[in-house]
Every structure is written in C-alpha cells, then in structure tokens.
CSV table of C-alpha atoms in Angstrom, one decimal:
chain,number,residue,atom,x,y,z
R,1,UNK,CA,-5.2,-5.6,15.1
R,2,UNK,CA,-8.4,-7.2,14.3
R,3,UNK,CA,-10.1,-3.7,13.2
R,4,UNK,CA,-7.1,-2.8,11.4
R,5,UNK,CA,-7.3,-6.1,9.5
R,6,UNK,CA,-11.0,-6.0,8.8
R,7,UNK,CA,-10.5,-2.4,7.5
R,8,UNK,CA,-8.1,-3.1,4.9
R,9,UNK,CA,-9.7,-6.2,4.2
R,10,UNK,CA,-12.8,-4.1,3.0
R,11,UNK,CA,-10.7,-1.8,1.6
R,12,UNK,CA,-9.4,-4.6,-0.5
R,13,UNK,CA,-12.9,-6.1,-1.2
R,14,UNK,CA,-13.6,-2.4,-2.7
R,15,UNK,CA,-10.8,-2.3,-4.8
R,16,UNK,CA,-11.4,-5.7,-6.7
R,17,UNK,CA,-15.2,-5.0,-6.9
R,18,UNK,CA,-14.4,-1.6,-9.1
R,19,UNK,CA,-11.4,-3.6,-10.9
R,20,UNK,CA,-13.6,-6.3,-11.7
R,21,UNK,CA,-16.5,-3.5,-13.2
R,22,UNK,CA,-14.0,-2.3,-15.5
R,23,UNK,CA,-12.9,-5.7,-16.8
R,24,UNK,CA,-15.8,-7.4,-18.0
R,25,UNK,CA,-13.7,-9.5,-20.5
R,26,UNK,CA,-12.7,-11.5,-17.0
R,27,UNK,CA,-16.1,-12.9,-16.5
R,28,UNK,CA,-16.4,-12.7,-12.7
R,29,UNK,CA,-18.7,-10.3,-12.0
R,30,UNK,CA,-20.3,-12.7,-9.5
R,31,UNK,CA,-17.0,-12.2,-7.5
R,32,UNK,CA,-18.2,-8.7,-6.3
R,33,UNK,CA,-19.5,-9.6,-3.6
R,34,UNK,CA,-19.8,-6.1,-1.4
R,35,UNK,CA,-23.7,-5.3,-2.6
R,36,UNK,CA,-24.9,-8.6,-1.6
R,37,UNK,CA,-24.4,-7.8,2.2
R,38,UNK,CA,-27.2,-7.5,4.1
R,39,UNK,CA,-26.3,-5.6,7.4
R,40,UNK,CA,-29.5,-5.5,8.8
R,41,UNK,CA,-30.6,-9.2,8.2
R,42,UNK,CA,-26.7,-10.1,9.3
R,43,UNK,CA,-26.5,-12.0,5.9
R,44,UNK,CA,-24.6,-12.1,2.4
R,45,UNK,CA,-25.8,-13.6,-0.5
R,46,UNK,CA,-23.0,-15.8,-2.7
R,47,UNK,CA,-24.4,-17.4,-5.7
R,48,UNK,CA,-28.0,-17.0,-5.2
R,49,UNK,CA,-27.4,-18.5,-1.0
R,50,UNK,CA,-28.0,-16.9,1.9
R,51,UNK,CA,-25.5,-17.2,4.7
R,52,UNK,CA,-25.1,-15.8,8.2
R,53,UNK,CA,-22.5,-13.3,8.5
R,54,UNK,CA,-19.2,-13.4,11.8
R,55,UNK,CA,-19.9,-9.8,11.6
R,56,UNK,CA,-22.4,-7.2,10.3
R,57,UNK,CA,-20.9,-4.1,11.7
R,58,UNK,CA,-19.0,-2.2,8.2
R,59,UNK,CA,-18.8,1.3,8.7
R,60,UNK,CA,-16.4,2.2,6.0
R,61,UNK,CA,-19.0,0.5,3.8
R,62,UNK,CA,-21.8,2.8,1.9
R,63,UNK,CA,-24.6,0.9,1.1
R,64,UNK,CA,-25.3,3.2,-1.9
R,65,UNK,CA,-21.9,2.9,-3.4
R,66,UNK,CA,-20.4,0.1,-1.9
R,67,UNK,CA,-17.5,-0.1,-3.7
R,68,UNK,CA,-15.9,3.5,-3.7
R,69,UNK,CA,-13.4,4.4,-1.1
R,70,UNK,CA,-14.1,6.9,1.4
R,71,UNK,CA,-11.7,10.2,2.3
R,72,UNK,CA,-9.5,8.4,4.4
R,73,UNK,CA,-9.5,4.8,2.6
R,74,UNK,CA,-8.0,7.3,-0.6
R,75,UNK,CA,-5.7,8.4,1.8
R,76,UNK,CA,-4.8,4.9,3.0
R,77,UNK,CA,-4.2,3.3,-0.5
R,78,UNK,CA,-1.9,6.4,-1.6
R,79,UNK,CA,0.0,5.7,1.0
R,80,UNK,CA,0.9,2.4,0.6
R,81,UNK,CA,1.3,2.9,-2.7
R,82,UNK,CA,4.2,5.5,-2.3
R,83,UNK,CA,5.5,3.1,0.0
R,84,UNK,CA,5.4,0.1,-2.4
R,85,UNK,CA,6.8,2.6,-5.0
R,86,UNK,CA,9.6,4.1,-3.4
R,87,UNK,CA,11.2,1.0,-1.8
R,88,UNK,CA,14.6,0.4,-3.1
R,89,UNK,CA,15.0,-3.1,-2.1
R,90,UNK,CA,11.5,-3.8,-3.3
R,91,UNK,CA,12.7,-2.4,-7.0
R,92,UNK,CA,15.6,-4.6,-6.6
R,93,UNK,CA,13.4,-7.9,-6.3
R,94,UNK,CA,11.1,-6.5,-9.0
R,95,UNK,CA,14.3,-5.7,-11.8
R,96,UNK,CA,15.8,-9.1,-10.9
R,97,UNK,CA,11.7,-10.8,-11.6
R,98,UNK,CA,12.0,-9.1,-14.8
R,99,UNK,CA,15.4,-9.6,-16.3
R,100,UNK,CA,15.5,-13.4,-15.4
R,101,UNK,CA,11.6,-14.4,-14.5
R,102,UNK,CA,9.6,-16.5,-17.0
R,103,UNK,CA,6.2,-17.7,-17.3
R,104,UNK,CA,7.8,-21.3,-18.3
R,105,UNK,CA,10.7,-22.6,-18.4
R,106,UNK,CA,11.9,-25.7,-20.4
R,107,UNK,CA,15.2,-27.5,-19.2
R,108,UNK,CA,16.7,-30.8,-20.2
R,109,UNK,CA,12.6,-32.3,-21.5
R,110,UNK,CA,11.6,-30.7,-18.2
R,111,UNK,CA,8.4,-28.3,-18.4
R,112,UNK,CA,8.5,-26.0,-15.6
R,113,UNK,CA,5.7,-23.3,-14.0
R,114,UNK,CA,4.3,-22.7,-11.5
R,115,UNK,CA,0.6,-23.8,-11.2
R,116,UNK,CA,-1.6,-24.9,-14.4
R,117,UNK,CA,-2.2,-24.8,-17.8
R,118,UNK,CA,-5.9,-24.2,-17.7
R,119,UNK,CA,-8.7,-26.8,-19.4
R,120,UNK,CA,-11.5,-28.1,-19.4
R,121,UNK,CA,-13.0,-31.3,-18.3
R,122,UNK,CA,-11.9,-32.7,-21.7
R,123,UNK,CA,-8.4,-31.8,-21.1
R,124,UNK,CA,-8.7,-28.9,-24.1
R,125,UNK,CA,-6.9,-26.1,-23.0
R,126,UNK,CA,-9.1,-22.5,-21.9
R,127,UNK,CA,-9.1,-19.4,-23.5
R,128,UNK,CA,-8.6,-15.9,-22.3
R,129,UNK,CA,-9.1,-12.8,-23.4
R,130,UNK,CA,-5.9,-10.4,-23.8
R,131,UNK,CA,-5.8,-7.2,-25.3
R,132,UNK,CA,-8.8,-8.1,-27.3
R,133,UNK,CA,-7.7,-11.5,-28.4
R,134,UNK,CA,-8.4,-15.0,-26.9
R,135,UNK,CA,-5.2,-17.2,-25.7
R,136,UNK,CA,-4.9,-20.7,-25.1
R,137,UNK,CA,-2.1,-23.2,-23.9
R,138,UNK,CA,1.3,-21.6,-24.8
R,139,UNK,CA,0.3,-18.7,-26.6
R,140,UNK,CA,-1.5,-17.8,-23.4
R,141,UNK,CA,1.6,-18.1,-21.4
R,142,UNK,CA,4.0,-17.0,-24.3
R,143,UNK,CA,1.3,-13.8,-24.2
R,144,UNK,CA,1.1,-13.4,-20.2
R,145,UNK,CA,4.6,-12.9,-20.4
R,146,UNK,CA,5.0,-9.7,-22.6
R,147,UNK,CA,2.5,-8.5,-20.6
R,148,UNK,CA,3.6,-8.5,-17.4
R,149,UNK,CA,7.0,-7.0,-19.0
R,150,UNK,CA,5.2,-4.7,-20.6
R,151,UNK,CA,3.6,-3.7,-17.0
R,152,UNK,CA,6.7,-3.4,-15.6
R,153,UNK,CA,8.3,-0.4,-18.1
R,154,UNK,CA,5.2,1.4,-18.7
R,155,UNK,CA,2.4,0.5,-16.2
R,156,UNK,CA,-1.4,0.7,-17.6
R,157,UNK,CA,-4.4,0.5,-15.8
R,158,UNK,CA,-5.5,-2.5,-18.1
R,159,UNK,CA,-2.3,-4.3,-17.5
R,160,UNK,CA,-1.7,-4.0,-13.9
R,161,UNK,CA,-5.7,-5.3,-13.8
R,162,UNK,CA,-4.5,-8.6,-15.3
R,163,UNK,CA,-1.9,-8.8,-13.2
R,164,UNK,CA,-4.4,-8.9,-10.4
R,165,UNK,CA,-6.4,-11.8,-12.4
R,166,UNK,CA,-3.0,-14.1,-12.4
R,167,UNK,CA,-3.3,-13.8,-8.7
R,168,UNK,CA,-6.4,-15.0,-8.3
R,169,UNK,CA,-8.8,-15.5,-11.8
R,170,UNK,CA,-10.2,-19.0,-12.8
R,171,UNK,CA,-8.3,-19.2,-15.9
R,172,UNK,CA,-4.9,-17.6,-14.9
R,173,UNK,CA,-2.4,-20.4,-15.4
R,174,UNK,CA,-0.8,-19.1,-11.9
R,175,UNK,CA,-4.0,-19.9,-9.5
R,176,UNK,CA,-5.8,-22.7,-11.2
R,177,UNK,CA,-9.3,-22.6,-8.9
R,178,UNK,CA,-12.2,-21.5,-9.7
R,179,UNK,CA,-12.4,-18.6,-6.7
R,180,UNK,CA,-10.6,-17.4,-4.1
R,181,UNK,CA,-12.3,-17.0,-1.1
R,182,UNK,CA,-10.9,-13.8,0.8
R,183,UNK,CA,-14.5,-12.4,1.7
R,184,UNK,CA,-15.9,-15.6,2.5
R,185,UNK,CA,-13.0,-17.0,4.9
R,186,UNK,CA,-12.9,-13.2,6.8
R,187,UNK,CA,-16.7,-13.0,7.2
R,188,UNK,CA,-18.3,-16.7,6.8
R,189,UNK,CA,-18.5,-19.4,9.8
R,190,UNK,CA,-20.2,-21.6,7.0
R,191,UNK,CA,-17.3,-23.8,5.8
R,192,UNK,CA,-19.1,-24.7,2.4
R,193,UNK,CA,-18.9,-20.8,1.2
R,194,UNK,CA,-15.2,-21.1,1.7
R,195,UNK,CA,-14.7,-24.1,-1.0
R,196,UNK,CA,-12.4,-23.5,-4.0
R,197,UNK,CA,-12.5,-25.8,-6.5
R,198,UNK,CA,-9.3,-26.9,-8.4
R,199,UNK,CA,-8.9,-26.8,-12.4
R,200,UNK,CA,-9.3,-30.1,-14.2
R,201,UNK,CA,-5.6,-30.4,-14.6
R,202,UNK,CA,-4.7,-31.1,-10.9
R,203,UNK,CA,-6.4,-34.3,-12.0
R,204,UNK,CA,-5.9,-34.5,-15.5
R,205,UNK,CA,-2.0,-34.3,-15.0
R,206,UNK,CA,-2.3,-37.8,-13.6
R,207,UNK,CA,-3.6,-38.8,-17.0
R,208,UNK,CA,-0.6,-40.2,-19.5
R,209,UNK,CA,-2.6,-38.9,-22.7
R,210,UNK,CA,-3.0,-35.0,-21.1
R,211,UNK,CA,0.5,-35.2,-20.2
R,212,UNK,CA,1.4,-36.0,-23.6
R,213,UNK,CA,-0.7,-33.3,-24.7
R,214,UNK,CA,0.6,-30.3,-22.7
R,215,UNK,CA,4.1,-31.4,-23.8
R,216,UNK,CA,3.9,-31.4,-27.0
R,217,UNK,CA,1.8,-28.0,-26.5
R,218,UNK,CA,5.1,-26.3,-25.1
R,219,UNK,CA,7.2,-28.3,-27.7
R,220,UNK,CA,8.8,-30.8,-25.1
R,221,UNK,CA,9.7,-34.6,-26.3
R,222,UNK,CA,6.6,-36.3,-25.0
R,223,UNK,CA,8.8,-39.4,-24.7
R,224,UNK,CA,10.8,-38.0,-22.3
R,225,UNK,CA,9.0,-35.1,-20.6
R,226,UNK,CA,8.4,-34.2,-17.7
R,227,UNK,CA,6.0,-31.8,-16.0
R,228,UNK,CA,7.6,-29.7,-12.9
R,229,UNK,CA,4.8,-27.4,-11.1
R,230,UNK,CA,4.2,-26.5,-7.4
R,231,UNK,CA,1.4,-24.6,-6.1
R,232,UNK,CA,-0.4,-27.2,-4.7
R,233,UNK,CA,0.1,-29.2,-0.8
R,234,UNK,CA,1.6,-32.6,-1.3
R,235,UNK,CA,-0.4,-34.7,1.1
R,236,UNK,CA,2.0,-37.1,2.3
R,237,UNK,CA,0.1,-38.5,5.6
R,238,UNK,CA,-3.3,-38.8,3.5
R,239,UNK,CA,-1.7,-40.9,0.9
R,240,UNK,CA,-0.7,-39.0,-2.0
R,241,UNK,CA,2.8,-38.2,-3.9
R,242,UNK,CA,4.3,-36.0,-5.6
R,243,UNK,CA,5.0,-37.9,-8.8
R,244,UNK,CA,1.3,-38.4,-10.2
R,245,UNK,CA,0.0,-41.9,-11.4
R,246,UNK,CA,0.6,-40.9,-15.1
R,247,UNK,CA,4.7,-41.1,-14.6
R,248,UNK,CA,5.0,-37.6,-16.2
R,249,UNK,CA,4.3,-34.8,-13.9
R,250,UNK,CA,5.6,-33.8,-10.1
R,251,UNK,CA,4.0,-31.7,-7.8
R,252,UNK,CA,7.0,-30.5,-5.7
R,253,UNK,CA,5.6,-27.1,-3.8
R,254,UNK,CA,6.4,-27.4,0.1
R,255,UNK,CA,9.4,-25.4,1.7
R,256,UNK,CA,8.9,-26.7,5.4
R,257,UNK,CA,5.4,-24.7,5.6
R,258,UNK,CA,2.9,-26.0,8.6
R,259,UNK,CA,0.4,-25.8,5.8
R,260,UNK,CA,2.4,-27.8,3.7
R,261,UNK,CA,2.9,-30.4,6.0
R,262,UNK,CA,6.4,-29.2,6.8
R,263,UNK,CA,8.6,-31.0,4.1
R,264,UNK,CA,10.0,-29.8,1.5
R,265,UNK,CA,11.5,-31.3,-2.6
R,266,UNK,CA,14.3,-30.7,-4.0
R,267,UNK,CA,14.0,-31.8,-8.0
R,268,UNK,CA,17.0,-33.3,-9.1
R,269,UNK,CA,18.6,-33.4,-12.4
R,270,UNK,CA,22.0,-34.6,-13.7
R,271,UNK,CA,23.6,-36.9,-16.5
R,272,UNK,CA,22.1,-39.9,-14.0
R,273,UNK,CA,18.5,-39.2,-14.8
R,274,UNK,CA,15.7,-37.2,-12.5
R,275,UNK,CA,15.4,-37.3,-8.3
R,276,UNK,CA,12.9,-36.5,-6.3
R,277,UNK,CA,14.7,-35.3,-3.0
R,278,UNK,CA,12.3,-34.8,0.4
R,279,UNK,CA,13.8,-33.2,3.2
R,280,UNK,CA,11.9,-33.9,6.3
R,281,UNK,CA,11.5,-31.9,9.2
R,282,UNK,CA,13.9,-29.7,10.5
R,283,UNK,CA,13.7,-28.3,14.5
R,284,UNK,CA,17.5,-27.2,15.0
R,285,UNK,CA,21.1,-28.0,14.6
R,286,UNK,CA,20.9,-28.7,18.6
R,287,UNK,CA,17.9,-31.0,18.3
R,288,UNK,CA,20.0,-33.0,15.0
R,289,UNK,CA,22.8,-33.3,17.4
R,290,UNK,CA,21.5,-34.1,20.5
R,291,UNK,CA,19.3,-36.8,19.1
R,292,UNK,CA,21.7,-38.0,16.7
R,293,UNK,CA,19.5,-37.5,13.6
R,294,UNK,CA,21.6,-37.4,10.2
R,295,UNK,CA,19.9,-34.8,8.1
R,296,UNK,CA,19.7,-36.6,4.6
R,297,UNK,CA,16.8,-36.2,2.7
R,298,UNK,CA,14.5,-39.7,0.8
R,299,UNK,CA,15.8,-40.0,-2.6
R,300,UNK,CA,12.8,-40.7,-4.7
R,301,UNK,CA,14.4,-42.3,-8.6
R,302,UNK,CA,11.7,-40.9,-11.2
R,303,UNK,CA,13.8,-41.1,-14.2
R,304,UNK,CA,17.3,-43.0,-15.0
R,305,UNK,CA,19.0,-42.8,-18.3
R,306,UNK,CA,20.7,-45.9,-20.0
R,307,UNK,CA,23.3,-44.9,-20.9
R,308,UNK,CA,24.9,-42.1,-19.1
R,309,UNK,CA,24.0,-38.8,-20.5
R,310,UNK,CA,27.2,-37.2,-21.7
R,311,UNK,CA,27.5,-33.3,-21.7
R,312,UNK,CA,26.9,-32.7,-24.9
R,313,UNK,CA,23.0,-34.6,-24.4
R,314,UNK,CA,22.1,-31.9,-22.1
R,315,UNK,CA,21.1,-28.0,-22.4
R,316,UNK,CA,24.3,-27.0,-21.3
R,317,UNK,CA,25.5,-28.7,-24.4
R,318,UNK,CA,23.5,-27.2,-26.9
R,319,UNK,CA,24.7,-24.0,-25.0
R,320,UNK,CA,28.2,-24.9,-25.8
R,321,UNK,CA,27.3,-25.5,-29.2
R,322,UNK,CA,26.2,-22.6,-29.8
R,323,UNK,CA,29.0,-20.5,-28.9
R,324,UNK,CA,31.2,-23.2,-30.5
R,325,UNK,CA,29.3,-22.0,-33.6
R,326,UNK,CA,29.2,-18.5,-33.2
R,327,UNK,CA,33.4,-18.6,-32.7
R,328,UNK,CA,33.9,-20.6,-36.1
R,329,UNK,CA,31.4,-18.3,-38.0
R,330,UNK,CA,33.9,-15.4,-36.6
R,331,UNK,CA,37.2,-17.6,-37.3
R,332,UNK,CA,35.9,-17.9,-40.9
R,333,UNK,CA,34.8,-14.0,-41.4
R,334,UNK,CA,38.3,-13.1,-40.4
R,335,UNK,CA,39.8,-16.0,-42.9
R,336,UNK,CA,37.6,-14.6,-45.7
R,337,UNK,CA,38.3,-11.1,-44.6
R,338,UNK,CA,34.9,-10.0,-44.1
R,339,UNK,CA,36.5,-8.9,-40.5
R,340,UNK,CA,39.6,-7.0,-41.1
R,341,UNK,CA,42.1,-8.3,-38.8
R,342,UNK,CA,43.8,-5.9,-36.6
C-alpha cells in the first residue's frame, strides 16, 4: 500500500508541476518541486534549503523530464479519469453542486463561505488573475463562480486548471495558506519544510474595522453582520473560540473529526437572534445510555434581537414579498386586461 501510495503521489507531483508550467498567471512556479530532487545526494532543495529526504528511491521519476508521465502513469491517469467520468452517483453530487452551490451565500446579515477572502497585511483585499483580468474581494468570488459553472458545462483546460488553484493556491479564497505541503509531508522528516502559513485574514477577522470592511465588500449591514466560515480547527483545549475577539465573525468548521478535536457547531438562526451550538463527543447510543449522559449540545448566545424579529424582518420575508408582489402585478394585468381572462 505504501508503494502504491508513493506512486500516485509522484504521479500527482507530475501532474501539478506541468499544470503549474502552463499557468504562469498563478505565480507559483517555486511549487514545482520534482527538479529540485537530488537522488544521489538523498536531498531536495525548497526555497533555496537543502533538506534530507525519507526516501530517495523514484523510479517513475526521469531526471531529464521530471515532470512527464511515463507509459503506464498515462495509462494510470486515463483510467481513473474514465472512472471519475462515468460514475453516475458521482454526476449526481456534481449536478446537485451546480444547481444549488455558491461561492457565498448571504442570509438574514449573515456572510457565509467557506474559507477566506484573501488580503494583505493591511487588510486590502488580493488580486487574481482570471481570464486575463485581476479580481479582488467580491468580484473575485462573484467571478470564481461563473467559472467553475462554466467548467462544469463545457470543460477547458484553462478552467479545470483554476479549479485546481481553489484547492490549494495562495490567493484562492477556498485555501487561504500560502502552500500546501503534499511533497514535503510524504518525503520530509524536517517538520519546518512542512509549515503552511495562514492568510492575514485568519487574524484580521478578529479585527472590528476588517470585519466592517469585508461586509460592506459583499454588501452586508455592517451593523449587524456577521461573518460565518469554516475551514479552519477550532482549538478548544488550547484556549481559542469560535466567535473571534472582534464580535463579528465565527469559525464553526469541526464535524466530530480527531483532527478537529472531535466537536462539532451547529450555527443557529431564528427570530431570537444567532446561537452557537457545540455538540461534544459522541461514542454510541449504548455508551449515552449506560452512563446516563444527556446528549445536549453548549448553547453559546452571539447575537439577541430586542425586539423579537417578526417574519416579515427576515429573508424568508422579503421572499414572501416578492411573490406577494409578483401576484398583484398579475391581479392588476388581468384587471386592465393586458391578460385576457379565460
């Protein structure tokens, strides 16, 4: 299993390297990392350091042209591509992602996605390059998103390549480091080559003025926005929380993963205000009975309103306001008989 892993992890390593040669407009053509192995010395070079390799044996590897597949690496890819390709449920998943998925998502003053909106130390928000054009703060999500649509019906090289980049490029408002370190983790004992450094907004967000900002960037009430992300480990046992020292942001990624210390948030929205809900560890439905554990989640209060929201104060209301709209505008084309009736 551990051959088979290493293979397709070169594979892989490959594959990026010739992606990243063809899309210069990412800027991370330090991230190929194949022709700075040095098999012989049992060393890689990252960033102008040297550091001892796990393992110097790559026989798929052609030290002349690193980065093209061999015979049966081709082989290998096509195959798992028809497989990827021709799987019905997989299709299913994908059609459902397209019809209802969203780069962002605003509900009720709440500013939802997933990871980042990328800056810079200042808090200004980054550029990047798409279709020939740069793109910053919502235009570079509003953008993003007809893209990945746009991969989805007709599929490109040059799109499916950024799609790629949102997995794992520095500016790509779905990873928010600087790296990710796949080569380094599979072939470095050296835990400093294995280091991936956050984007300035997983501390700016604790900031009241960047909050502000990034609200009114996406067209939110500053007032009484909220930012909703996940992506990165809430750290209960080391001290931190989910809701961020600035008031207006939560962190709530978790769903009972070891790596995510095992808890999981619900978020928590009705005519009441916000909620934070954690749900702590959960063994079995013998283990809750036989110890006598009540399975209720810690019910965090973020924000209350005063008074009581009514229906019409939410989203659901403006959505019943707009169809109360669209039924008089009919009402009064049959009245003025611009509808004939029937």
């Amino acid at each position: 299993v551990a051959r088979m892993q290493k293979a397709i992890a070169i594979l892989q390593f490959k594959l990026e390297g010739q992606l990243i040669s063809r899309n210069p407009q990412f800027e991370i053509e330090h991230r190929k990392l194949l022709h700075q192995i040095d098999s012989a010395g049992n060393k890689i070079s990252i960033d102008g350091k040297d550091y001892e390799l796990k393992d110097s044996l790559f026989p798929t590897i052609d030290e002349k042209d690193p980065y093209a597949l061999n015979s049966e690496e081709k082989q290998c890819i096509e195959l798992l591509t028809q497989s990827f390709l021709q799987s019905p449920l997989l299709w299913a998943h994908m059609q459902f992602l397209a019809k209802r998925g969203a780069m962002h998502l605003v509900r009720d003053n709440n500013l939802i996605f997933h990871a980042c909106v990328p800056c810079a130390e200042d808090g200004s928000f980054l550029s990047l390059e798409i279709d020939g054009k740069p793109y910053a703060g919502l235009a570079m999500f509003e953008k993003l998103h007809t893209v990945v649509l746009r991969a989805f019906r007709k599929p490109k090289t040059v799109d499916l390549d950024l799609l790629w980049y949102l997995w794992s490029g520095p500016k790509s408002p779905w990873f928010g480091k600087d790296k990710m370190t796949t080569l380094e983790n599979y072939l470095i004992e050296d835990s400093s080559a294995r280091t991936e450094h956050k984007n300035p907004y997983f501390s700016l967000i604790h900031e009241e003025w960047f909050c502000k900002a990034v609200l009114e960037e996406f067209g939110v009430d500053s007032s009484e926005g909220l930012i909703v992300n996940g992506h990165v480990p809430v750290k209960i046992e080391k001290g931190e929380s989910p809701v961020k020292k600035s008031g207006m942001a939560v962190t709530i990624d978790g769903a009972f993963s070891e790596a995510y210390g095992d808890k999981g948030y619900t978020l928590i929205l009705d005519q009441h205000g916000s909620f934070l809900a954690q749900h702590h560890h959960f063994e079995s439905v013998e283990h809750a009975i036989n110890e006598g554990k009540d399975i209720v989640p810690q019910v965090q209060e973020i924000k209350r309103y005063t008074p009581v929201r009514t229906l019409a104060d939410t989203e659901v209301g403006a959505h019943i306001r707009e169809k109360i709209s669209i039924l008089e505008n009919l009402v009064a084309a049959y009245r003025n008989n611009s509808i004939a009736t029937r």
